[in-house]
Amino acid sequence: MLKISPKFVNAVINAEKLEDLFPLLQNAIELEHATIPPYLTALFSFKPNTETAIRSVIHSIVIEEMLHMSIAANILNALGGEPHISNPNFVPDYPTHLPMGISKGLIVGIEKYSPDLVKNVFMEIEEPEDPLDLSKSFKANALPTFRTIGEFYQAIQQKIEEIAPEILPGDPKRQVTSNFFDSNLLYPIHTKEDAINAINIIIEQGEGTSTSPVDEEGEIAHYYRFQELYLRKKLVIDPNAPHGYSYSGPAIPFDANNVQPMFPNTKSHMLPEGSEERRQVDIFNNSYSDLLNGLHRTFNGEPDYINNTIGVMFDLRLTCQKLAETPFPGKEGYTIGPTYEFITTA
Amino acid sequence: MSYLNVPRLTFSGDFISDVSTVNNDTQHYNNSTFQSKYQKPKTEIAANGWWNPEGGATFGFQDCHVKQIIGEDGTSTSDPLLDDIIGQIVCGAEGRNSGKMVDLDPQQQMVSQLWGVTFRILTAKNELLLEGKIDPTGFRNLQMRQQTGGKVNGQPFGGTWTSVIEDVVWGDLAHSSPFLMALKSKTQENKLSINLNAFGYYYNHAKDGRFSLGRILGGLGPWFTNEPKLFAPARRLYGIIGDAPNDNPKTQQPIFFGASNFLFDKKNARLSIDLGSSFPISDSMGNISLNTNLVLAVSKKSITFSASDSINLVTGNDVLFIGEVEYEKGADWINTTSAILDFNNLSNDVVSALEDNQLLLLGRASINNMYSIIAREAIDGIVIRADNFVQRLDTNQTNEVRLYAYQFGVPLQNKNITITQEPPTAVSPKKDNQPPICDIPGNNYPAAGLTFDTTIVTDNNGLAILKLTGNSINCPREYLDGQIYTLDYQLTNVPIDAASGSVMPDNFIAIHLRDHYEIPNTPVWSDIKPTMIQFANLYPIMSKFFIDFSDPDALIAKKDLLIFAFDRDIHDPIYMPVTRDLSENKRLTILKWLNNPIIDEQIVLSTEKKVVDANLAEELLQAKATPLTDYQKQLKDAVRAKNGSNFSSPEIKNLFEF
């Protein structure tokens, strides 16, 4: 899992009242969100109707990041806080460190799909505390000067256990659920136990358990799913392997020609003012900002608003895919990447 | 009375309309003759899928701002120091799709409707001042706007959407605007009246990057109970310089100032006129280069000229002058005022004359005391219009269409209105080696598809209700669902004013009657396959980037999302189908299949049913022998003109200079 600055874990440990956890859960929401644009970009960088197998892996992971973001927001609401989702500070200025990241750590950008991106960025984001060595090419490495996001979540769990009342104080009407998520995964958080179980979902989906690459539902954790893409082999049950799984399943084909040549970390200012391309990028930014506005409403007392945001997500996707096949003016051989810039007003 | 009443605000800016265009071509609905090139953009030599095959039907406001307010006393200001509302942002929904713009049918593209559009006014800090939903409305008053033709943007016409904003929510900060508080206290039923005059729309990928954008001149005012919702109960001024619509479109001199709304407020001795729908502009951005001195006057005698290229003159003695139209060249004036002008403190003579005499828009002629009549009010001041004039109708469904009649702005009570159904039009047979690739169905058959009263009577508010019932029809258009019908209406024994409707007729009701369809007990793939293949063909943006509707396994893989979209309320912008063209039973069948998807083995080559009904065959034969009516000719030409074919729009440099 992502290495983060120890000060955040310490802040959780030192918390004395629920209010002290609010900014830390806000950080968690921001972190979960910050992984979504890079994953979505890779997902939508493929030419239409190609690389279905790879897309379905990334899709499954990005959907779970959305789930994690929702869970973190539900917990913050359950504790009595208010998620802040629609403001410029919520959005990372890619390429950048992820929220809570350490100063010399991983830099995450907005780039087209490549196996190197998966290995150098996505697997780094999702790396467990002690990765299981399911392939010969990866070694466990523990660096004591860092804490991990897993430890951060565990600390929050412990702190909630320690200081929260059995019935959490937040307004139950602010809890968000959706028909698009299994109600065992996204459920209203009313009690301490609900919160603790929900955090387990985040941790396990991200990194598996300490003895297996799958979580308690038998689902392969993100790190190992990304590793499938890098090794281009499915992870399958293998009784002969040390942890019961090995990358000995069917090959996952990949043809680099199926990826659109998106310019990395495209920014709106790179496109000529007044050009049709610039307008498309502005439309993308507007949709993205508007999506965050809609999610802000959703997690601030209008849980049914989630349904309205689905259409914006859809538009965002289509705009991204159209951009991905639009030549980048002045950058020979490149197409335009999604920009993920927050616009204050429509 | 409508957005022209006070207090009123104007706003202007851009709109985006990313309409899809594969579905603009009737032959593209025929699954058996569809070709993949119809999903490609047009080229120099091939129409293909027209100018925006990958459109997604999005409609939204962009970069729109409040420009001016007009207070209860009829005076205006655009100074933000005088009211906080000036300069604020006009925009669409927050956190949801901005809305959709859709045609009723490929055979009725002249009433494009806005659906699911939210209207908001925000401060620069994103704080809400006002929010509401625009009642779905189709455009009207299509008219020539651009003196330079459509060379740059491709579309020289403008059109008007009028509607009400419903369920208005006033933001906390609305209290800081005296204007908004005055509007709130004056309007009724928590609705507002909104008018959007649109022009300068871009079909072309022009250098200025404005593809799929257009300009909007907006007006927002109070709405009153018992008024129509989807047009302004205003008096109407019709342009009469130019060729009548049914002349040869290739050589036609267009009519400018085609149709304008105005309101005469007797009590306050005020005339308010909206030239934002009609003012000639030199380009797609709304720049004005007109040189004519324009004057408004009341005629002392009845003026009945129709549109013609010869100039009709009046002498100063035959009119009472109201005032100059003080327009300014460039784009600032029109974008600030929305070209809505208020003439306050009218003289007693003018007030008295305006009660039952026609308003005229005059150009000052070079001859002494003579004026050219650029536009005149409707003959005898009679305006009759259907409010909800775009109708989607299923078998055995009865809809109520509201028609209103006015004379000189006053409701016409206890008057008969005659409703006439347009006669059937003939099938256009397919051709070899050129379009159409398949037969193009005609419209308005079977004639027995609709049941309605041919005479209805107005009440005290000038309102007459037309009850319209859809009867069972069975694929009269074969590969297109249902049939398009047109009803015309007029005051009984009062001819339609020939000057009304400079491009499209004013007085018609457009109806899509859907095919009779029973929901199968257990729908299988072949039940919905023809519809889904049609979707896949017509909306390449979906099949390319999201889901291949023609593949049942792909539908099953995304069934949760599809059930969600097909189960939305029709007013929700996410509603599927976006075009709102399925009968309720077909939509429910798709939902039923998605909930229990069964892929049957049956291979359906073509489910398009051949017309076997003997009566229908007879009607079709008759249609072939019957010439088009004036409405039908006008519609045909207007569609061609709108779509930029068989139509010239030459640059007109010296408009009204004689």
Tab-separated table of C-alpha atoms in Angstrom, chain B residues 52-395:
chain	number	residue	atom	x	y	z
B	52	ASN	CA	-21.970	15.422	-36.207
B	53	PRO	CA	-22.448	11.644	-36.264
B	54	GLU	CA	-20.842	11.218	-32.849
B	55	GLY	CA	-23.027	13.784	-31.121
B	56	GLY	CA	-24.430	12.942	-27.735
B	57	ALA	CA	-27.511	15.259	-27.775
B	58	THR	CA	-26.183	17.455	-24.952
B	59	PHE	CA	-27.725	20.901	-24.592
B	60	GLY	CA	-26.352	23.423	-22.139
B	61	PHE	CA	-25.685	27.061	-21.359
B	62	GLN	CA	-22.082	28.199	-21.603
B	63	ASP	CA	-20.521	31.473	-20.634
B	64	CYS	CA	-23.926	33.107	-20.182
B	65	HIS	CA	-24.299	36.143	-17.939
B	66	VAL	CA	-27.043	38.438	-16.710
B	67	LYS	CA	-26.686	41.646	-18.671
B	68	GLN	CA	-29.508	43.977	-17.836
B	69	ILE	CA	-32.549	44.395	-15.634
B	70	ILE	CA	-35.726	46.290	-16.363
B	71	GLY	CA	-37.580	47.471	-13.300
B	72	GLU	CA	-41.266	47.898	-12.603
B	73	ASP	CA	-41.087	51.438	-14.015
B	74	GLY	CA	-39.772	50.150	-17.340
B	75	THR	CA	-36.315	51.667	-16.976
B	76	SER	CA	-33.258	49.548	-17.441
B	77	THR	CA	-29.795	49.313	-16.022
B	78	SER	CA	-26.738	47.208	-16.638
B	79	ASP	CA	-24.764	48.678	-13.744
B	80	PRO	CA	-23.774	45.977	-11.228
B	81	LEU	CA	-23.553	48.643	-8.521
B	82	LEU	CA	-27.292	49.143	-8.777
B	83	ASP	CA	-28.237	45.484	-8.358
B	84	ASP	CA	-26.206	42.424	-7.461
B	85	ILE	CA	-27.867	40.346	-10.162
B	86	ILE	CA	-26.077	42.156	-13.001
B	87	GLY	CA	-23.138	40.171	-14.318
B	88	GLN	CA	-24.035	36.971	-12.518
B	89	ILE	CA	-23.679	33.585	-14.126
B	90	VAL	CA	-26.488	31.829	-15.974
B	91	CYS	CA	-25.833	28.114	-16.178
B	92	GLY	CA	-27.330	24.656	-16.125
B	93	ALA	CA	-27.601	21.959	-13.532
B	94	GLU	CA	-25.092	21.203	-10.835
B	95	GLY	CA	-23.674	17.719	-10.672
B	96	ARG	CA	-25.949	16.291	-13.309
B	97	ASN	CA	-26.294	16.426	-17.095
B	98	SER	CA	-27.167	19.817	-18.440
B	99	GLY	CA	-30.024	18.610	-20.664
B	100	LYS	CA	-30.771	17.188	-24.065
B	101	MET	CA	-31.895	18.618	-27.387
B	102	VAL	CA	-33.844	16.175	-29.516
B	103	ASP	CA	-35.932	16.056	-32.666
B	104	LEU	CA	-39.424	14.633	-32.573
B	105	ASP	CA	-38.622	12.399	-35.519
B	106	PRO	CA	-36.415	12.430	-38.639
B	107	GLN	CA	-39.573	13.419	-40.503
B	108	GLN	CA	-40.303	16.264	-38.106
B	109	GLN	CA	-37.035	18.021	-37.311
B	110	MET	CA	-38.466	21.508	-37.117
B	111	VAL	CA	-39.648	21.443	-33.521
B	112	SER	CA	-36.457	20.359	-31.717
B	113	GLN	CA	-37.130	20.190	-28.022
B	114	LEU	CA	-35.113	20.847	-24.911
B	115	TRP	CA	-35.550	18.165	-22.261
B	116	GLY	CA	-34.273	18.012	-18.718
B	117	VAL	CA	-32.693	21.468	-18.764
B	118	THR	CA	-32.089	23.095	-15.395
B	119	PHE	CA	-31.703	26.867	-15.258
B	120	ARG	CA	-29.603	28.480	-12.541
B	121	ILE	CA	-28.249	31.899	-11.741
B	122	LEU	CA	-25.122	31.857	-9.592
B	123	THR	CA	-22.715	34.398	-8.210
B	124	ALA	CA	-19.086	34.264	-9.277
B	125	LYS	CA	-18.470	32.416	-6.008
B	126	ASN	CA	-20.850	29.654	-7.056
B	127	GLU	CA	-23.585	30.760	-4.657
B	128	LEU	CA	-27.121	30.072	-5.756
B	129	LEU	CA	-29.455	32.955	-6.557
B	130	LEU	CA	-32.128	31.132	-8.495
B	131	GLU	CA	-32.752	27.601	-9.754
B	132	GLY	CA	-35.560	25.839	-11.585
B	133	LYS	CA	-36.399	23.392	-14.331
B	134	ILE	CA	-37.321	24.445	-17.847
B	135	ASP	CA	-40.517	22.758	-19.001
B	136	PRO	CA	-39.698	20.790	-22.196
B	137	THR	CA	-40.268	23.022	-25.202
B	138	GLY	CA	-39.781	22.851	-28.959
B	139	PHE	CA	-38.341	25.661	-30.997
B	140	ARG	CA	-40.533	27.984	-33.009
B	141	ASN	CA	-40.257	31.094	-35.106
B	142	LEU	CA	-37.455	29.780	-37.243
B	143	GLN	CA	-36.225	32.765	-39.220
B	144	MET	CA	-33.368	34.139	-41.252
B	145	ARG	CA	-30.869	36.014	-39.109
B	146	GLN	CA	-27.491	36.275	-40.761
B	147	GLN	CA	-27.002	38.760	-43.566
B	148	THR	CA	-23.754	37.013	-44.434
B	149	GLY	CA	-25.571	33.708	-44.844
B	150	GLY	CA	-24.201	30.568	-43.255
B	151	LYS	CA	-20.751	30.588	-44.817
B	152	VAL	CA	-18.772	30.457	-41.589
B	153	ASN	CA	-21.047	28.594	-39.205
B	154	GLY	CA	-23.313	26.758	-41.635
B	155	GLN	CA	-26.639	27.783	-40.138
B	156	PRO	CA	-27.986	31.254	-40.973
B	157	PHE	CA	-31.331	30.706	-39.235
B	158	GLY	CA	-32.307	31.423	-35.675
B	159	GLY	CA	-35.125	29.979	-33.599
B	160	THR	CA	-36.870	30.575	-30.310
B	161	TRP	CA	-37.547	28.433	-27.274
B	162	THR	CA	-40.132	29.808	-24.892
B	163	SER	CA	-41.065	28.054	-21.689
B	164	VAL	CA	-41.644	28.337	-17.998
B	165	ILE	CA	-39.142	27.624	-15.289
B	166	GLU	CA	-40.889	25.476	-12.710
B	167	ASP	CA	-40.215	24.633	-9.063
B	168	VAL	CA	-38.182	27.782	-8.651
B	169	VAL	CA	-35.813	27.798	-5.688
B	170	TRP	CA	-34.591	31.206	-4.554
B	171	GLY	CA	-31.113	31.127	-3.039
B	172	ASP	CA	-30.366	32.794	0.273
B	173	LEU	CA	-28.451	35.483	-1.549
B	174	ALA	CA	-31.430	36.362	-3.740
B	175	HIS	CA	-32.349	38.777	-0.948
B	176	SER	CA	-29.357	40.896	-1.844
B	177	SER	CA	-30.935	41.648	-5.238
B	178	PRO	CA	-33.936	43.994	-5.103
B	179	PHE	CA	-34.659	42.908	-8.667
B	180	LEU	CA	-34.964	39.223	-7.742
B	181	MET	CA	-37.159	40.072	-4.772
B	182	ALA	CA	-39.450	42.118	-6.999
B	183	LEU	CA	-39.605	39.297	-9.523
B	184	LYS	CA	-40.338	36.776	-6.808
B	185	SER	CA	-43.197	38.809	-5.421
B	186	LYS	CA	-44.726	39.446	-8.828
B	187	THR	CA	-44.561	36.005	-10.442
B	188	GLN	CA	-47.206	33.361	-9.747
B	189	GLU	CA	-47.304	29.643	-8.924
B	190	ASN	CA	-43.543	29.726	-8.344
B	191	LYS	CA	-42.932	29.718	-12.081
B	192	LEU	CA	-41.006	32.139	-14.260
B	193	SER	CA	-41.344	32.879	-17.956
B	194	ILE	CA	-38.216	32.343	-20.034
B	195	ASN	CA	-37.442	33.066	-23.652
B	196	LEU	CA	-34.329	31.919	-25.470
B	197	ASN	CA	-33.615	33.398	-28.875
B	198	ALA	CA	-30.936	31.239	-30.425
B	199	PHE	CA	-28.852	31.993	-33.507
B	200	GLY	CA	-25.382	31.609	-34.967
B	201	TYR	CA	-25.287	27.858	-34.555
B	202	TYR	CA	-22.236	26.064	-35.937
B	203	TYR	CA	-22.520	22.998	-38.123
B	204	ASN	CA	-19.058	23.756	-39.430
B	205	HIS	CA	-15.661	23.048	-37.941
B	206	ALA	CA	-14.730	26.700	-38.375
B	207	LYS	CA	-11.424	28.272	-37.400
B	208	ASP	CA	-12.962	29.993	-34.396
B	209	GLY	CA	-13.466	26.634	-32.672
B	210	ARG	CA	-17.207	27.180	-32.217
B	211	PHE	CA	-18.382	23.898	-33.704
B	212	SER	CA	-21.692	22.878	-32.064
B	213	LEU	CA	-22.007	26.238	-30.269
B	214	GLY	CA	-24.566	28.943	-30.868
B	215	ARG	CA	-25.534	32.244	-29.271
B	216	ILE	CA	-28.439	32.843	-26.945
B	217	LEU	CA	-30.273	36.053	-26.153
B	218	GLY	CA	-32.329	35.378	-23.071
B	219	GLY	CA	-35.234	37.081	-21.406
B	220	LEU	CA	-36.642	36.170	-17.996
B	221	GLY	CA	-39.760	37.640	-16.449
B	222	PRO	CA	-42.784	36.842	-14.338
B	223	TRP	CA	-45.337	34.195	-15.303
B	224	PHE	CA	-49.020	34.519	-14.525
B	225	THR	CA	-51.700	31.928	-13.927
B	226	ASN	CA	-53.907	31.147	-16.943
B	227	GLU	CA	-51.199	32.091	-19.387
B	228	PRO	CA	-49.678	29.692	-21.912
B	229	LYS	CA	-46.450	28.080	-20.797
B	230	LEU	CA	-44.643	27.468	-24.047
B	231	PHE	CA	-45.194	30.669	-25.992
B	232	ALA	CA	-45.561	34.274	-24.991
B	233	PRO	CA	-49.156	35.540	-25.061
B	234	ALA	CA	-47.800	38.519	-26.910
B	235	ARG	CA	-48.787	40.424	-30.003
B	236	ARG	CA	-46.839	39.525	-33.132
B	237	LEU	CA	-45.029	41.501	-35.779
B	238	TYR	CA	-44.308	39.770	-39.112
B	239	GLY	CA	-41.663	40.730	-41.669
B	240	ILE	CA	-43.011	41.423	-45.140
B	241	ILE	CA	-39.934	42.311	-47.178
B	242	GLY	CA	-38.588	39.283	-49.017
B	243	ASP	CA	-39.963	36.362	-50.936
B	244	ALA	CA	-42.842	34.277	-49.641
B	245	PRO	CA	-41.633	30.944	-48.273
B	246	ASN	CA	-42.968	28.798	-51.076
B	247	ASP	CA	-41.055	30.566	-53.800
B	248	ASN	CA	-38.056	28.822	-55.296
B	249	PRO	CA	-35.702	28.332	-52.352
B	250	LYS	CA	-32.672	28.592	-54.605
B	251	THR	CA	-33.364	32.157	-55.603
B	252	GLN	CA	-35.339	33.251	-52.607
B	253	GLN	CA	-34.721	36.600	-50.998
B	254	PRO	CA	-35.012	35.859	-47.316
B	255	ILE	CA	-37.367	37.714	-45.006
B	256	PHE	CA	-35.667	39.519	-42.127
B	257	PHE	CA	-37.515	40.608	-39.001
B	258	GLY	CA	-39.635	37.509	-39.731
B	259	ALA	CA	-41.446	37.343	-36.389
B	260	SER	CA	-41.145	39.406	-33.227
B	261	ASN	CA	-43.153	39.391	-30.010
B	262	PHE	CA	-44.328	42.581	-28.392
B	263	LEU	CA	-46.370	43.490	-25.368
B	264	PHE	CA	-48.555	46.523	-25.028
B	265	ASP	CA	-49.151	47.443	-21.391
B	266	LYS	CA	-52.006	49.877	-21.525
B	267	LYS	CA	-52.114	50.562	-17.820
B	268	ASN	CA	-48.508	51.662	-17.739
B	269	ALA	CA	-48.523	53.230	-21.218
B	270	ARG	CA	-45.636	50.999	-22.224
B	271	LEU	CA	-44.684	49.022	-25.309
B	272	SER	CA	-42.071	46.268	-24.932
B	273	ILE	CA	-40.813	44.606	-28.081
B	274	ASP	CA	-38.457	41.660	-28.489
B	275	LEU	CA	-36.375	42.029	-31.625
B	276	GLY	CA	-33.936	39.445	-30.277
B	277	SER	CA	-35.709	36.776	-32.289
B	278	SER	CA	-35.467	38.659	-35.534
B	279	PHE	CA	-32.897	41.450	-35.684
B	280	PRO	CA	-30.668	41.028	-38.751
B	281	ILE	CA	-27.069	40.304	-37.826
B	282	SER	CA	-24.045	40.314	-40.020
B	283	ASP	CA	-22.430	37.205	-38.607
B	284	SER	CA	-22.807	34.246	-36.278
B	285	MET	CA	-21.668	36.253	-33.245
B	286	GLY	CA	-24.516	38.736	-33.439
B	287	ASN	CA	-22.674	41.715	-34.861
B	288	ILE	CA	-25.040	44.260	-36.312
B	289	SER	CA	-24.167	46.151	-39.451
B	290	LEU	CA	-27.614	47.360	-40.461
B	291	ASN	CA	-27.755	50.955	-41.677
B	292	THR	CA	-31.492	51.518	-41.733
B	293	ASN	CA	-33.189	53.987	-39.400
B	294	LEU	CA	-35.872	51.858	-37.789
B	295	VAL	CA	-39.030	53.408	-36.432
B	296	LEU	CA	-41.982	51.903	-34.578
B	297	ALA	CA	-45.408	53.319	-35.286
B	298	VAL	CA	-49.076	52.462	-34.996
B	299	SER	CA	-50.951	52.244	-38.242
B	300	LYS	CA	-54.158	54.225	-38.483
B	301	LYS	CA	-55.509	51.805	-41.074
B	302	SER	CA	-55.412	48.079	-41.568
B	303	ILE	CA	-52.282	46.821	-43.331
B	304	THR	CA	-52.553	43.399	-44.956
B	305	PHE	CA	-49.562	43.124	-47.280
B	306	SER	CA	-47.926	39.738	-47.472
B	307	ALA	CA	-44.240	39.182	-47.962
B	308	SER	CA	-42.983	40.384	-51.309
B	309	ASP	CA	-39.818	41.726	-52.815
B	310	SER	CA	-41.512	44.973	-53.754
B	311	ILE	CA	-41.539	47.577	-51.043
B	312	ASN	CA	-44.768	48.743	-49.492
B	313	LEU	CA	-44.751	52.302	-48.296
B	314	VAL	CA	-46.828	54.329	-45.861
B	315	THR	CA	-46.844	58.058	-45.383
B	316	GLY	CA	-46.190	59.643	-42.043
B	317	ASN	CA	-49.771	60.811	-42.030
B	318	ASP	CA	-51.085	57.272	-41.909
B	319	VAL	CA	-49.309	56.372	-38.693
B	320	LEU	CA	-48.697	57.541	-35.148
B	321	PHE	CA	-44.997	57.401	-34.297
B	322	ILE	CA	-43.856	55.641	-31.167
B	323	GLY	CA	-40.131	56.053	-31.428
B	324	GLU	CA	-36.851	55.085	-33.023
B	325	VAL	CA	-35.394	51.634	-32.516
B	326	GLU	CA	-32.137	52.849	-31.051
B	327	TYR	CA	-29.937	49.922	-31.910
B	328	GLU	CA	-26.182	50.083	-32.045
B	329	LYS	CA	-23.795	48.505	-34.483
B	330	GLY	CA	-21.435	45.804	-33.300
B	331	ALA	CA	-22.390	43.070	-30.843
B	332	ASP	CA	-22.580	44.903	-27.503
B	333	TRP	CA	-26.058	46.327	-27.813
B	334	ILE	CA	-27.761	43.115	-28.840
B	335	ASN	CA	-25.898	41.084	-26.215
B	336	THR	CA	-26.703	43.518	-23.440
B	337	THR	CA	-30.335	44.220	-24.176
B	338	SER	CA	-31.205	40.918	-25.884
B	339	ALA	CA	-32.698	43.407	-28.378
B	340	ILE	CA	-35.725	43.875	-26.145
B	341	LEU	CA	-36.798	47.514	-26.134
B	342	ASP	CA	-39.185	49.309	-23.824
B	343	PHE	CA	-41.017	52.428	-24.904
B	344	ASN	CA	-42.350	54.094	-21.776
B	345	ASN	CA	-44.703	57.008	-21.257
B	346	LEU	CA	-46.525	56.507	-24.537
B	347	SER	CA	-48.762	59.414	-25.449
B	348	ASN	CA	-52.479	59.070	-24.885
B	349	ASP	CA	-53.031	58.999	-28.632
B	350	VAL	CA	-50.602	56.147	-29.105
B	351	VAL	CA	-52.033	54.235	-26.163
B	352	SER	CA	-55.488	54.592	-27.519
B	353	ALA	CA	-54.444	53.649	-31.049
B	354	LEU	CA	-52.442	50.603	-29.947
B	355	GLU	CA	-55.493	49.061	-28.344
B	356	ASP	CA	-56.954	48.042	-31.674
B	357	ASN	CA	-54.532	49.018	-34.404
B	358	GLN	CA	-51.504	47.322	-35.873
B	359	LEU	CA	-47.960	48.082	-34.861
B	360	LEU	CA	-45.540	48.672	-37.730
B	361	LEU	CA	-41.778	48.473	-37.977
B	362	LEU	CA	-40.783	51.070	-40.540
B	363	GLY	CA	-37.645	52.023	-42.359
B	364	ARG	CA	-37.148	55.682	-43.074
B	365	ALA	CA	-37.243	56.055	-46.830
B	366	SER	CA	-35.349	58.632	-48.818
B	367	ILE	CA	-38.620	60.046	-50.134
B	368	ASN	CA	-40.102	62.775	-47.981
B	369	ASN	CA	-42.424	61.592	-45.269
B	370	MET	CA	-42.574	58.085	-46.743
B	371	TYR	CA	-41.638	54.928	-44.881
B	372	SER	CA	-41.082	51.361	-46.005
B	373	ILE	CA	-43.025	48.748	-44.045
B	374	ILE	CA	-40.456	46.232	-42.865
B	375	ALA	CA	-42.831	44.380	-40.585
B	376	ARG	CA	-46.463	44.695	-39.645
B	377	GLU	CA	-48.550	43.289	-36.862
B	378	ALA	CA	-50.782	40.281	-37.520
B	379	ILE	CA	-53.897	41.211	-39.467
B	380	ASP	CA	-56.587	42.394	-37.033
B	381	GLY	CA	-54.083	41.656	-34.271
B	382	ILE	CA	-55.104	38.007	-34.277
B	383	VAL	CA	-52.675	35.525	-32.789
B	384	ILE	CA	-53.639	31.921	-32.278
B	385	ARG	CA	-51.135	29.341	-31.133
B	386	ALA	CA	-50.978	25.864	-29.713
B	387	ASP	CA	-49.070	25.842	-26.444
B	388	ASN	CA	-47.831	22.231	-26.141
B	389	PHE	CA	-47.576	21.834	-29.913
B	390	VAL	CA	-45.172	18.882	-29.916
B	391	GLN	CA	-46.933	15.656	-29.017
B	392	ARG	CA	-45.794	12.096	-28.431
B	393	LEU	CA	-48.767	9.784	-28.412
B	394	ASP	CA	-49.282	6.068	-27.790
B	395	THR	CA	-52.199	3.848	-28.779
